PDB file of C-alpha atoms and ligand atoms in Angstrom:
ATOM      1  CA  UNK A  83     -83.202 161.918-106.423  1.00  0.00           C
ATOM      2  CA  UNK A  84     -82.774 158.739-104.899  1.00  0.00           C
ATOM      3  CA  UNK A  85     -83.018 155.374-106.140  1.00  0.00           C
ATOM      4  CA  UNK A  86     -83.681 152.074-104.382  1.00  0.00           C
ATOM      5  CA  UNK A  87     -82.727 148.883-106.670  1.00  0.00           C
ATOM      6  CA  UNK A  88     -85.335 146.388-105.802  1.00  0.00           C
ATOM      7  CA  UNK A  89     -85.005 142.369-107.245  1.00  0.00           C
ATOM      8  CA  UNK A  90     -88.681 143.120-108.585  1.00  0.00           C
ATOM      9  CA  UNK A  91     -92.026 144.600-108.394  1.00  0.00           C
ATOM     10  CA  UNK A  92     -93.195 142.539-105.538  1.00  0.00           C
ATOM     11  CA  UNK A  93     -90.535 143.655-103.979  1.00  0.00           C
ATOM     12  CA  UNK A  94     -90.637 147.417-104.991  1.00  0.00           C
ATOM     13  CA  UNK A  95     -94.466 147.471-103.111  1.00  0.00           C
ATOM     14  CA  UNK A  96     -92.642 146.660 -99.541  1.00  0.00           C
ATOM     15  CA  UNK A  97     -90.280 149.472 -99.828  1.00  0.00           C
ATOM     16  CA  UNK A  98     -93.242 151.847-101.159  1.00  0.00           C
ATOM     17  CA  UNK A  99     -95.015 150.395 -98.662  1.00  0.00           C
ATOM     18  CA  UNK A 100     -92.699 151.073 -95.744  1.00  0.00           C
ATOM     19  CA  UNK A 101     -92.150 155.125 -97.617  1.00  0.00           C
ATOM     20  CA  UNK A 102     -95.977 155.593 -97.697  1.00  0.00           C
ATOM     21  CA  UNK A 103     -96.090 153.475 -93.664  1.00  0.00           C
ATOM     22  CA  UNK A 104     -93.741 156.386 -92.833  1.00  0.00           C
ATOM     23  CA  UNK A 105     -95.344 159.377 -94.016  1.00  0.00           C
ATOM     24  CA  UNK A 106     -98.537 158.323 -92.500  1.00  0.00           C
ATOM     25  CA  UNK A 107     -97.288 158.588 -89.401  1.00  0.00           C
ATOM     26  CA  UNK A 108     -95.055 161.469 -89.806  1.00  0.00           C
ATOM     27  CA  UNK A 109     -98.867 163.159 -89.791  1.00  0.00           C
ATOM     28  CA  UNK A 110     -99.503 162.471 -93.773  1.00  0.00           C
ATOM     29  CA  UNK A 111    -103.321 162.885 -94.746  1.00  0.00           C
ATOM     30  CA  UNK A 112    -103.390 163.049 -98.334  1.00  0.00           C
ATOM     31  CA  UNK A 113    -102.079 160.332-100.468  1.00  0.00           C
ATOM     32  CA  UNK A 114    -101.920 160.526-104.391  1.00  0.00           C
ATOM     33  CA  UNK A 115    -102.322 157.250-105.777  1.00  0.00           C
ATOM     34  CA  UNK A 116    -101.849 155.645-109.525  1.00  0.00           C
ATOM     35  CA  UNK A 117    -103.069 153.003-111.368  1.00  0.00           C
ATOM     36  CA  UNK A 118    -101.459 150.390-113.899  1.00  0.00           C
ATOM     37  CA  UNK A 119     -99.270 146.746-112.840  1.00  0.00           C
ATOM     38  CA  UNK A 120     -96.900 148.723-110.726  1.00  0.00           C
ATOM     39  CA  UNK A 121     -98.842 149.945-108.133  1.00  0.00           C
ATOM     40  CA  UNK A 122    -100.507 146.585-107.296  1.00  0.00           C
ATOM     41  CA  UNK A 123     -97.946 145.085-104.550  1.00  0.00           C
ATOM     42  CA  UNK A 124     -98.003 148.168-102.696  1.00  0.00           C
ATOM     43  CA  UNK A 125    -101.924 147.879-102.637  1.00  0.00           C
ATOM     44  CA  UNK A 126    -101.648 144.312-101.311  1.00  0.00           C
ATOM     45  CA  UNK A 127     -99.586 145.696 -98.911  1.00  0.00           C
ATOM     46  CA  UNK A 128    -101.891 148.224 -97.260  1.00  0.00           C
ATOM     47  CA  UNK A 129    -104.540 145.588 -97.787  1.00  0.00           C
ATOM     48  CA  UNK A 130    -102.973 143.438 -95.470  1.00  0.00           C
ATOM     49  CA  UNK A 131    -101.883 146.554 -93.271  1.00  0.00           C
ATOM     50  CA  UNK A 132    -103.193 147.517 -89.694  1.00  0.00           C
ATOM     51  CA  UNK A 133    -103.421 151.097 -91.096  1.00  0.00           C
ATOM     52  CA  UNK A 134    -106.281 153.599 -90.597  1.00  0.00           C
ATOM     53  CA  UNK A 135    -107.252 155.121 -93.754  1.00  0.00           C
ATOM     54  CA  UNK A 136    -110.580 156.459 -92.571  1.00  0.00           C
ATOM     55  CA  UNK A 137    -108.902 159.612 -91.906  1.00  0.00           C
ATOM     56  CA  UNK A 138    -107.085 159.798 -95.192  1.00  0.00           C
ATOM     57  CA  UNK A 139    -107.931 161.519 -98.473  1.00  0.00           C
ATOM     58  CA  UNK A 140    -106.831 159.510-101.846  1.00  0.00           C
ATOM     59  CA  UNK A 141    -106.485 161.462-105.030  1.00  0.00           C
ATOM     60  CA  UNK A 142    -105.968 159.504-108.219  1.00  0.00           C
ATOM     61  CA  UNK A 143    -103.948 161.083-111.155  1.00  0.00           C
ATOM     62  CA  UNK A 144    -106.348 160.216-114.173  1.00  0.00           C
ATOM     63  CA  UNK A 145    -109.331 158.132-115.716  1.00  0.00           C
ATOM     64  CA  UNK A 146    -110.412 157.378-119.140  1.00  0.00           C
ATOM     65  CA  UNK A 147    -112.925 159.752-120.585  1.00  0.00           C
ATOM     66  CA  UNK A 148    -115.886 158.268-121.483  1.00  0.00           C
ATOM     67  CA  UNK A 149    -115.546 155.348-119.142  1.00  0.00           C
ATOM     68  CA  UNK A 150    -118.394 155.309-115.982  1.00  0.00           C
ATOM     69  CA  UNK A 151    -117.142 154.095-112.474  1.00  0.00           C
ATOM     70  CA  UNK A 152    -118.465 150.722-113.245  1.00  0.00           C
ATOM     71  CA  UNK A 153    -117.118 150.023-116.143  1.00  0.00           C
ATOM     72  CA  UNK A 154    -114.108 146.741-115.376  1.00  0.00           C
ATOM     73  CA  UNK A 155    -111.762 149.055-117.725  1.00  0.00           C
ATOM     74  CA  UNK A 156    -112.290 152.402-115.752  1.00  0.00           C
ATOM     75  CA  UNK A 157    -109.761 153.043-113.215  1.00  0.00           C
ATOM     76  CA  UNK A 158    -112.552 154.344-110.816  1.00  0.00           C
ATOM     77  CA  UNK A 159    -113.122 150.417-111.027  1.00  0.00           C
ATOM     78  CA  UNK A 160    -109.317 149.277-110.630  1.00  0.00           C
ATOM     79  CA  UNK A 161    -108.764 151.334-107.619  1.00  0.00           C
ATOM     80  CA  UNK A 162    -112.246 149.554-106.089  1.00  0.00           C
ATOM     81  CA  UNK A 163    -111.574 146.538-107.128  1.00  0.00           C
ATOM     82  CA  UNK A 164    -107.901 146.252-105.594  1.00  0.00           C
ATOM     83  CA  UNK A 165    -108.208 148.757-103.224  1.00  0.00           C
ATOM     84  CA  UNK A 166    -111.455 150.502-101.970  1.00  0.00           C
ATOM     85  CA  UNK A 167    -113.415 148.101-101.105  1.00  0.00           C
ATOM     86  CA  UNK A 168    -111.434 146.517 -98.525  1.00  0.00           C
ATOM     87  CA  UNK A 169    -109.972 149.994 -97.010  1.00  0.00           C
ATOM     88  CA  UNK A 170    -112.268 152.878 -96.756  1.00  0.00           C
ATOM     89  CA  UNK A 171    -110.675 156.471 -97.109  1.00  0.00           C
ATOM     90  CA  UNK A 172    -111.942 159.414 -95.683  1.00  0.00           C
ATOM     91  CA  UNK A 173    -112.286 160.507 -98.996  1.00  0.00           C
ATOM     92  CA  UNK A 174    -111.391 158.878-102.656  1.00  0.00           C
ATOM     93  CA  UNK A 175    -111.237 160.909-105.647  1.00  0.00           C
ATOM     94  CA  UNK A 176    -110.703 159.502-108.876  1.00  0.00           C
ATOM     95  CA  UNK A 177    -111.219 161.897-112.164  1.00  0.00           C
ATOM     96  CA  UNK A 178    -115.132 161.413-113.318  1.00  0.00           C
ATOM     97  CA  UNK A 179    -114.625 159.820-117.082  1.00  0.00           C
ATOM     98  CA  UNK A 180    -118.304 160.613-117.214  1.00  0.00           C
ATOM     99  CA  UNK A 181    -118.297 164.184-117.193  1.00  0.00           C
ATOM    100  CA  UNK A 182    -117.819 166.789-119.588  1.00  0.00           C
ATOM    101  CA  UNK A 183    -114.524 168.217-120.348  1.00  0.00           C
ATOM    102  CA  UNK A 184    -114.952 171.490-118.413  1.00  0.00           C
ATOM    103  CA  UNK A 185    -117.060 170.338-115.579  1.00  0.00           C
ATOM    104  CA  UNK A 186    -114.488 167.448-115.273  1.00  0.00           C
ATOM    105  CA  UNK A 187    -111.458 169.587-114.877  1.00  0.00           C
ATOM    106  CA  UNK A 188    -112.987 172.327-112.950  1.00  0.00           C
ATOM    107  CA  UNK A 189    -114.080 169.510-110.218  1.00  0.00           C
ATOM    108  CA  UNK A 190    -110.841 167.705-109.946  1.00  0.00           C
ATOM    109  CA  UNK A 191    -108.832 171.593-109.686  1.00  0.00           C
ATOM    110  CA  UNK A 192    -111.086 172.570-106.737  1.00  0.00           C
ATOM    111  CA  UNK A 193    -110.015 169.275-105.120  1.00  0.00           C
ATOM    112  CA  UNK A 194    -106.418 169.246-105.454  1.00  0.00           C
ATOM    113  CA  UNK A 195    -106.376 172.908-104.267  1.00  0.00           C
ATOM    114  CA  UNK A 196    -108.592 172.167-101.547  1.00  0.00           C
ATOM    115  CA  UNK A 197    -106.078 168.911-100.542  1.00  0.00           C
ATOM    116  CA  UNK A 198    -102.186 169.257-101.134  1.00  0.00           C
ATOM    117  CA  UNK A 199    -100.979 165.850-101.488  1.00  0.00           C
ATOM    118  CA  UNK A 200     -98.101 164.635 -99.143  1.00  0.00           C
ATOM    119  CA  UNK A 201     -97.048 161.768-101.202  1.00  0.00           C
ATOM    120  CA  UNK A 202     -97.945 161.208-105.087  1.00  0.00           C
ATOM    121  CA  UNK A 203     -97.214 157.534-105.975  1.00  0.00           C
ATOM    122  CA  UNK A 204     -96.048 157.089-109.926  1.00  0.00           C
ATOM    123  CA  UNK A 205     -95.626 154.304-111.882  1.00  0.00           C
ATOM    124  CA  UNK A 206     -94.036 155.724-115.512  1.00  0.00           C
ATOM    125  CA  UNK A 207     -95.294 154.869-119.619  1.00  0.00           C
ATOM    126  CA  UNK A 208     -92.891 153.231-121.710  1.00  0.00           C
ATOM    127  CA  UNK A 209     -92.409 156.982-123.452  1.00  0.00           C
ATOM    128  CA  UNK A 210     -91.918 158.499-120.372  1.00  0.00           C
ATOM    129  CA  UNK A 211     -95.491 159.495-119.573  1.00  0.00           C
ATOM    130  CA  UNK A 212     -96.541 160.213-116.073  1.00  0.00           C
ATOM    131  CA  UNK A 213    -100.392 159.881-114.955  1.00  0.00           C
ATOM    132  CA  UNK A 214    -101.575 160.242-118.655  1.00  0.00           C
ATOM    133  CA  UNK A 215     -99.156 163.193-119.441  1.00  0.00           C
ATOM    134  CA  UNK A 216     -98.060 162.250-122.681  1.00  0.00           C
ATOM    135  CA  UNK A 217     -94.761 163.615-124.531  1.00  0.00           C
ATOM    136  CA  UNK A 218     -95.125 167.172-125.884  1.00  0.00           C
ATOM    137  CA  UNK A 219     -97.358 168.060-122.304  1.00  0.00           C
ATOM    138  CA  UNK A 220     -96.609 171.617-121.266  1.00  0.00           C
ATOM    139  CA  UNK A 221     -94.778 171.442-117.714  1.00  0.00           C
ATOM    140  CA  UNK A 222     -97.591 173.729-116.828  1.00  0.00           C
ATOM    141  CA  UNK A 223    -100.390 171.937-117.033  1.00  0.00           C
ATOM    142  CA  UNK A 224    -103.001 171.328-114.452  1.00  0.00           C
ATOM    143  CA  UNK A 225    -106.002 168.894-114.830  1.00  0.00           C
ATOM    144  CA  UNK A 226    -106.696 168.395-119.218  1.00  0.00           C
ATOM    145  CA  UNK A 227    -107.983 166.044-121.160  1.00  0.00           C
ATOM    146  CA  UNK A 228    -105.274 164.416-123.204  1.00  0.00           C
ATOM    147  CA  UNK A 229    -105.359 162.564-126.496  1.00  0.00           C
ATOM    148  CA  UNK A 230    -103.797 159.052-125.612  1.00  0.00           C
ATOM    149  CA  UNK A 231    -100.359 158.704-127.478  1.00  0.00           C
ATOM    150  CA  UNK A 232    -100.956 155.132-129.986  1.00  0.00           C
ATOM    151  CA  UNK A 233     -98.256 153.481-128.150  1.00  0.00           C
ATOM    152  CA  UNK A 234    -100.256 154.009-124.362  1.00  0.00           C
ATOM    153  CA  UNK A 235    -103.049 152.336-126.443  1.00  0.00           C
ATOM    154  CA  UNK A 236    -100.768 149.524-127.660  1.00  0.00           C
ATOM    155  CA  UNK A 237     -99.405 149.201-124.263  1.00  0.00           C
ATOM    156  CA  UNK A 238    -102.953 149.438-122.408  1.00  0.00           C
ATOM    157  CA  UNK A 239    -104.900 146.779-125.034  1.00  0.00           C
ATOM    158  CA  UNK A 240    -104.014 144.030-123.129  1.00  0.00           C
ATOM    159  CA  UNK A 241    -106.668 144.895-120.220  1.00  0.00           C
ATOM    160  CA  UNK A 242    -109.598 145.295-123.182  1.00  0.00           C
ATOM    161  CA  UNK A 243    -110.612 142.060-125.885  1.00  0.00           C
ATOM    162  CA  UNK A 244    -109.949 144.431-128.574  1.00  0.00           C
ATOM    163  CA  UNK A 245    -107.777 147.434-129.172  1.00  0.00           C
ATOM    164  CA  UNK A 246    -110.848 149.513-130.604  1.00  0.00           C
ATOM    165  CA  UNK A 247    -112.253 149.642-126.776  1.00  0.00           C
ATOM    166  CA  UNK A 248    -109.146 151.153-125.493  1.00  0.00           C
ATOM    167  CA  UNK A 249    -110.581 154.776-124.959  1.00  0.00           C
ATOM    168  CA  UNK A 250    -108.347 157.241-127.457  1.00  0.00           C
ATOM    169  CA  UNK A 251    -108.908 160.202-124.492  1.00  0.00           C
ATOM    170  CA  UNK A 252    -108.368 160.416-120.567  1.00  0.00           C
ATOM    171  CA  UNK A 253    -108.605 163.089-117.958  1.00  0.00           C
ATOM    172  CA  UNK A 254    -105.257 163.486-115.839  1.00  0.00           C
ATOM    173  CA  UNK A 255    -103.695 165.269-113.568  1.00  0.00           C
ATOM    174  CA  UNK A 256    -101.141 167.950-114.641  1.00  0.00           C
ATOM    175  CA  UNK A 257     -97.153 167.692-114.680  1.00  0.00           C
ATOM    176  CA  UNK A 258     -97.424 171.161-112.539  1.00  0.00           C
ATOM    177  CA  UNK A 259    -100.120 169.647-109.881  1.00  0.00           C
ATOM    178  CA  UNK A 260     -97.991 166.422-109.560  1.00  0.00           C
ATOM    179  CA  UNK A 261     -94.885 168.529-108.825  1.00  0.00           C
ATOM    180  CA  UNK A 262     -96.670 170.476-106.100  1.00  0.00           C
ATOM    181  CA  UNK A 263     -96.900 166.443-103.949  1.00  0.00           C
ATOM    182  CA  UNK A 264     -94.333 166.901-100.853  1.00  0.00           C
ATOM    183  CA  UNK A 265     -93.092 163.437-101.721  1.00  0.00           C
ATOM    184  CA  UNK A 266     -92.924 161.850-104.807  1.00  0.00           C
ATOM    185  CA  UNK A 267     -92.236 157.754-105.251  1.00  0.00           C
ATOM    186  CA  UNK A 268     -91.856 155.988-108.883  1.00  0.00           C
ATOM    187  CA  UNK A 269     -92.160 152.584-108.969  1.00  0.00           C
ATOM    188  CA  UNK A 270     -90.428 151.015-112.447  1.00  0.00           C
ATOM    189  CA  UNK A 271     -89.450 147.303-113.436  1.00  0.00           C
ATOM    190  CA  UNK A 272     -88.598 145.737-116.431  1.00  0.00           C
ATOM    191  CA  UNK A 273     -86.989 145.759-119.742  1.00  0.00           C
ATOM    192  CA  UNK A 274     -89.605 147.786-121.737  1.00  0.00           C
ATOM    193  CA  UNK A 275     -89.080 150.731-119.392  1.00  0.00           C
ATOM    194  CA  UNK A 276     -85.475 151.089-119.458  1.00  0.00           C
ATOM    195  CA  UNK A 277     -85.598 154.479-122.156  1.00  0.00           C
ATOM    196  CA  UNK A 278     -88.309 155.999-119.524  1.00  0.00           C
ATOM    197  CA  UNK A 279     -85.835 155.593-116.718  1.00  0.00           C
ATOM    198  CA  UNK A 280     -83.003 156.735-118.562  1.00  0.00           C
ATOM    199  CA  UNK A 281     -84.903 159.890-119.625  1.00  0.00           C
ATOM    200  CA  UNK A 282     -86.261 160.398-115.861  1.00  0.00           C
ATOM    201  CA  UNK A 283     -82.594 160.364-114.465  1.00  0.00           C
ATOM    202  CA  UNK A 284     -80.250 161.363-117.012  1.00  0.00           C
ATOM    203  CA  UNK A 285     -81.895 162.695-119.807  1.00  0.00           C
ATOM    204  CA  UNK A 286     -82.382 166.291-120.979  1.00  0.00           C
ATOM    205  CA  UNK A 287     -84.850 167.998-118.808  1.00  0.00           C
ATOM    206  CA  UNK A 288     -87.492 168.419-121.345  1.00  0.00           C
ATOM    207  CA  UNK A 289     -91.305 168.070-122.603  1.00  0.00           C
ATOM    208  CA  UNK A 290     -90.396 165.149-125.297  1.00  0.00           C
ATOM    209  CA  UNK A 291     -89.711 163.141-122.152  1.00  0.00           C
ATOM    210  CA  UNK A 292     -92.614 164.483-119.090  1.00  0.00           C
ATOM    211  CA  UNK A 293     -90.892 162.204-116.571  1.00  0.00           C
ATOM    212  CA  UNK A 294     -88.062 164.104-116.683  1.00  0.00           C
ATOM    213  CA  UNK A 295     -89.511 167.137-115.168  1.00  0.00           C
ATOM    214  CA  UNK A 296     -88.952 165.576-111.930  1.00  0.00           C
ATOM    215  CA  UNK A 297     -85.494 166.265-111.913  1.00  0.00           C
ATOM    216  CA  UNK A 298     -86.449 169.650-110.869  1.00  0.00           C
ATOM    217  CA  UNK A 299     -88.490 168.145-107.699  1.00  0.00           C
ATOM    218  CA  UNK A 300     -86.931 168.343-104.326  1.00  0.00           C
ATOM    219  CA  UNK A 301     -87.880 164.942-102.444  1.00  0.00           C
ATOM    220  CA  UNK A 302     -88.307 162.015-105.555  1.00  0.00           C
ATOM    221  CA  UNK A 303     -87.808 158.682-104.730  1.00  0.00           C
ATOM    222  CA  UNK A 304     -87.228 155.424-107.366  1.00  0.00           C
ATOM    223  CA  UNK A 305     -87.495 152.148-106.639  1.00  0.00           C
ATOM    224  CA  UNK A 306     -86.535 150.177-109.914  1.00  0.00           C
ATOM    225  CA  UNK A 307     -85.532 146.675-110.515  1.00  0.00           C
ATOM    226  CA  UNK A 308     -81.569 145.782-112.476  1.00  0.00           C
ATOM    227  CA  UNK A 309     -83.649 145.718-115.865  1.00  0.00           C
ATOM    228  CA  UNK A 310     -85.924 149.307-115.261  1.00  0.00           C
ATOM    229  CA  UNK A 311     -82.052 150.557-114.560  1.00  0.00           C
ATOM    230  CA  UNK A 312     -79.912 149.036-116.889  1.00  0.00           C
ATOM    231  CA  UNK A 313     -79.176 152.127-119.018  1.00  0.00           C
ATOM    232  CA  UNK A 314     -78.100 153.720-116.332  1.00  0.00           C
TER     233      UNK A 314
HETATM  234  C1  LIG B 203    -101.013 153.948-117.592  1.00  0.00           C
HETATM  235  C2  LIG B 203    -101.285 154.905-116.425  1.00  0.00           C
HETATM  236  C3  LIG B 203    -100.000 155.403-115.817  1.00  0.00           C
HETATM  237  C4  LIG B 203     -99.080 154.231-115.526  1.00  0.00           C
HETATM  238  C5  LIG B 203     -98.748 153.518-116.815  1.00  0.00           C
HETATM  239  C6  LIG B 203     -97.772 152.365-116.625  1.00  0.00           C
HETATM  240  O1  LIG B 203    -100.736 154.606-118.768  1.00  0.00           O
HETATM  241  N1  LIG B 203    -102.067 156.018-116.820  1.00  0.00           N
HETATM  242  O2  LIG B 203    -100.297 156.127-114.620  1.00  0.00           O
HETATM  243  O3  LIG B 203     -97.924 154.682-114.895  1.00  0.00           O
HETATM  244  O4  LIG B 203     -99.968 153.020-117.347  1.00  0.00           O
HETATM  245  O5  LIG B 203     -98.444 151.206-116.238  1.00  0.00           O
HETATM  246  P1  LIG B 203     -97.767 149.894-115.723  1.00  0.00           P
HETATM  247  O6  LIG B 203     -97.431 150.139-114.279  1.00  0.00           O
HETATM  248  O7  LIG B 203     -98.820 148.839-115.887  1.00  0.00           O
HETATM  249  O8  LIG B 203     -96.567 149.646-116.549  1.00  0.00           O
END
């Protein structure tokens, strides 16, 4: 695993930036993207880029059940809103909140098997959740609907006026499907994620902790700030 110390998350899009730049032309077609206030500078980034995405598939890792692709708090929404509708992919797929649970799943399955991702973008939850794979997530799960753990919904308020809107349910990608990405980048800063980071790098390898599972991938790459590291 490598890391890359960044001085903070503005800077930590560049270097994703220049990672995902890299791939792309080392023939990557399939990029797994995330959602949250860590991916954002490395979305400005390809904003501003001279890349061609029209040949590019983007697969999200999860969406709020119960949420429809216009609604401001969906993340079909986020990814439009700060990425889609000033770069047009070949193809986007986000997880359809709308949906029932088995129709839901069985769609997003047939796409990932239909489109292996090169690189899978992560940004990590404050108790070591990845996509929406909360502690106590079997290392071999594919797409499932997950109950949201009270302190995702704590963390996640502060995009909703009240904490009753925060959806209690969202659809995500499995800890199995996101170790099958080629390349995997984190992207981590500040204080409250220090315990998350710890747990990624050092911790026991272990369900109570899903980040950690990606000590057992091949190709991961961090890029934390001093505080995201400082239990290290
Ligand atoms: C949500 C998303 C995760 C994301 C996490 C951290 O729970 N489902 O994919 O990693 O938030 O978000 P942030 O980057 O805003 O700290």
């Amino acid at each position: 695993m490598e890391i890359i110390y960044v001085e903070n998350n503005n800077e930590a899009g560049k270097v994703a930036f220049e990672l995902f730049e890299d791939e792309i032309k080392k023939g990557a077609k399939v990029l797994g993207l995330a959602t949250g206030s860590s991916p954002l500078p490395l979305y400005e980034q390809f904003v501003q880029s001279d890349i061609d995405f029209s040949n590019l598939i983007s697969i999200n890792l999860d969406e709020y059940v119960g949420l429809n692709a216009d609604h401001h708090q969906s993340y079909h929404y986020f990814m439009y809103h700060h990425l889609f509708k000033f770069k047009q992919f070949k193809a986007s797929y986000v997880p359809d909140g709308s949906k029932e649970e088995d129709e839901a799943i069985a769609e997003y399955e047939q796409i990932l098997d239909k489109h292996p991702i090169d690189i899978q973008l992560l940004g990590i939850g404050r108790n070591g959740h990845i996509g929406f794979n909360e502690p106590g997530t079997s290392f071999n799960s594919k797409t499932h609907k997950v109950e949201l753990a009270q302190s995702t919904i704590e963390a996640n308020k502060r995009f909703f006026s009240e904490e009753e809107e925060v959806p209690k349910y969202a659809y995500t990608m499995g800890l199995e499907s996101i170790m099958r990405a080629k390349k995997i980048v984190l992207i981590a800063c500040g204080e409250n994620k220090k315990d998350a980071i710890y747990g990624l790098v050092k911790g026991e390898v272990s369900e109570n902790l899903p980040a950690s599972i990606l000590q057992n991938h091949p190709d991961v790459t961090l890029i934390i700030d001093e505080k995201a590291g400082s239990k290290l």
